[in-house]
Amino acid sequence: MRRSTCARIGVALALIVISGAAPARADQQPADPLERLRALEQRVEELKQENDTLRSEIESLRHDFQATPVPAAAPESPEAATTPPVETEATPPPAEPVPAIAEVPAPEPTTIVSGAGGKNFLNLSLDGLVAAGTSTAKDIQALQVGGHDPTQRGFTVQNVETVLEGAVDPYLRGQANIVLQITPEGETSVELEEVYATTSSLPKGLQVKAGQFFTEFGRLNAQHPHSWDFVDQPLVNGRFFGPDGLRSVGARVSWLMPTNFYSEAFLAVQNSQGETASSFRGVPGETLFGREIQQREVASVSDLLITPHYAASFDLSDTETLLVGASAALGPNGTSDHGRTRIYGVDGFWKWKPTNAFRGFPFVKVQGEFMQRRASVGAVDSLAAATFRDRGGYLQVNWGYKAGRIVGLRFDRVSGDRGDPADDALAPRWRISPALTWFPTEFSKLRLQYNYDKRSPFQDDAHSLWLQLEFLLGAHAAHKF
Amino acid sequence: MRTTRVFFTIAATCMAAVLPANAALKVVGTTGEYSALASQIGGARVSVTTIAKPTEDPHFVDARPSQIVALNRADVLIEGGAELEVGWLPPLLDGSRNPKIAAGAPGRIVASQGIQLLDIPLAADRSQGDTHVAGNPHFMLDPLNAKIVAEHIARVFSALDPAGASLYRTNASAFEAALDAKMKQWTAALAPFNGRQIVTYHPTWRYFGRRFGLKADTFLEPKPGIPPSPPHLAKVMQKMQAENIRVLLVEPYQPRKTAEAVVARTGGVLVDVAQFPGALPGTPTYLDLIDTVVKRVAQALAAK
């Protein structure tokens, strides 16, 4: 055993000499002899220090060796202990000279890939979100405004999301979220929810994102359904952004401002048509404020969807963080050639979490968004030009009272459209939703939610009960604040 | 009142951030032990911030936006790298858009590089709990690993800030010398208990146990990251009584009630320990922390 230790120290010495010699050769040789001498002096000094380090290492090894005769507590291999980790780069020193002295074999020195990276060029995960439940409403599909909400008595596959994510090259990161659903009719539908690239190293705090992506409007719109705190989407999001949220193909630039608190400004330019831009050019044949949406082409940049957004965050104390934002979504609407829609919103999120939190619990989270929509519609047939306004918002509180257990309450409200002709889909309504969530681990959850829905005076109140299961396979989920 | 508080917080943050501008290197440590080492080696030439609080569960840290700002301005990021930070560091890095600390950049220190990790699973299988494919990430609790990391930090600091190279070298050597001296004391303090078993909540203390000849292989968690179940706890208590295991280590964030119940029923001793400097009173530095832990563990093992 003593001989093997000596051998290991020898190898370590040799490695150090080699690693020490290599950069010296690579150094450019200054022409001035005085400078060369100075460089040499410095080199000698460095070598002396390395020698000291090594000596202390040998000392500790010897000491270790004598003090701990227990095989399980055998010293680390000296290469690991003395080889400068930086210079080993991707190829760690060979483990070969380590003789098997311990009953527990020493593991191979591994090259650690940091961050989210694994051994593959992309991180792959699959998130399944299924629900079961019932409602007293006769028209559950009209009651539930979200495309990923449970929409029938019995079972609903809300969202099965495949996420592919990774670094494209040193300059870009790429992500694709491909969503599968099973419609109430039993058909499987595929949706390319998001696919985009973001820059990773632009200067001056800038970042560009391009592709198909959720518009960064407010807080909830850009989040995927599995990270929501409730089974379904807030009424205001469903009404203003459509069942699948506001998203489209385009580009976004954001600027992390040089302030001392978090302060970021975003500007997105995206296509303004399709069911994921329902307040804008939308889908011809559908209606907006009771007016039929026409085919409308893009004539200028102002016919695209423009979304400025600003977010700021403050750590109020060791345990409290506040995130606030303001957004606007501006674009054409399809009711006439000159129709325009403007949606303005403010959002806030406050979280308390003690400094000795375990598994992220306990916590209290308060989140709210308020939005206002203003749509100018042109004169069509017998209907005069008009401007319609409506607004809505939600406020929710979630209390993670002990590890893995959350109790939540959400209040939702949307105003009527005050438009002509009265659009039943835009009647005022409100909803209150208590929910209980249990995370057995961070990879799965069970949620039980009750909804009390109050709609127009002509419709019965609705009581709904939904049970939701989420499971996550693959790469570890990492969530933004 | 809240408004005034918010206002003062903003004002204070603005003023605070003006100060570290004259530091040669701005360093961010993901967890406290890396920050403690960085401060020790960098001295006044570096300004250091830490993402995780020393008393919170390092597996579950909020990706607070303020940390995006710190990372955006950082010259150096020190992370453990063995997936401990996988749940919260990636979104912060995405937001930081800072090429100086991008993967593979000179300013990115992956502390686990060059360290032999324990408990590397045979397969990536979450039915075995929240295992880390790279291995057990709590390697800094072996003081000899801290020496490797200190060397790593000193080299990176010197490369990025050559004017401070001699200071970094001196400080790193001083740290290592102090650690070697302490190591003798620690080994001596724990030598009488060679081969003894200890119970821990999570496999946090594997490296510590291995270094000091203690068997830290019994856990209140049935599998890493899985909460203790009554049958598993019963098994652990049975083992503790059968094999006369009396010492149970608990960290600031771990459920103390569960640990208390176990020692109450087995007649054991509960020892408050921590992985990160500052989490226990009087432990601002890494050496202080290990010193306190060793003393507490030795005292508990000695108790009859």
Tab-separated table of C-alpha atoms in Angstrom, chain A residues 1-10 65 78 97 99 101:
chain	number	residue	atom	x	y	z
A	1	MET	CA	0.000	0.000	0.000
A	2	ARG	CA	2.816	2.364	0.875
A	3	ARG	CA	4.501	1.619	-2.435
A	4	SER	CA	1.299	2.311	-4.347
A	5	THR	CA	0.922	5.663	-2.607
A	6	CYS	CA	4.469	6.536	-3.634
A	7	ALA	CA	3.665	5.515	-7.196
A	8	ARG	CA	0.625	7.729	-7.211
A	9	ILE	CA	2.580	10.668	-5.848
A	10	GLY	CA	5.131	10.051	-8.574
A	65	PHE	CA	-2.778	7.272	5.114
A	78	PRO	CA	-3.659	12.068	-5.812
A	97	PRO	CA	-2.772	4.241	-11.470
A	99	PRO	CA	-4.923	0.467	-7.245
A	101	ILE	CA	-7.371	-0.820	-2.199
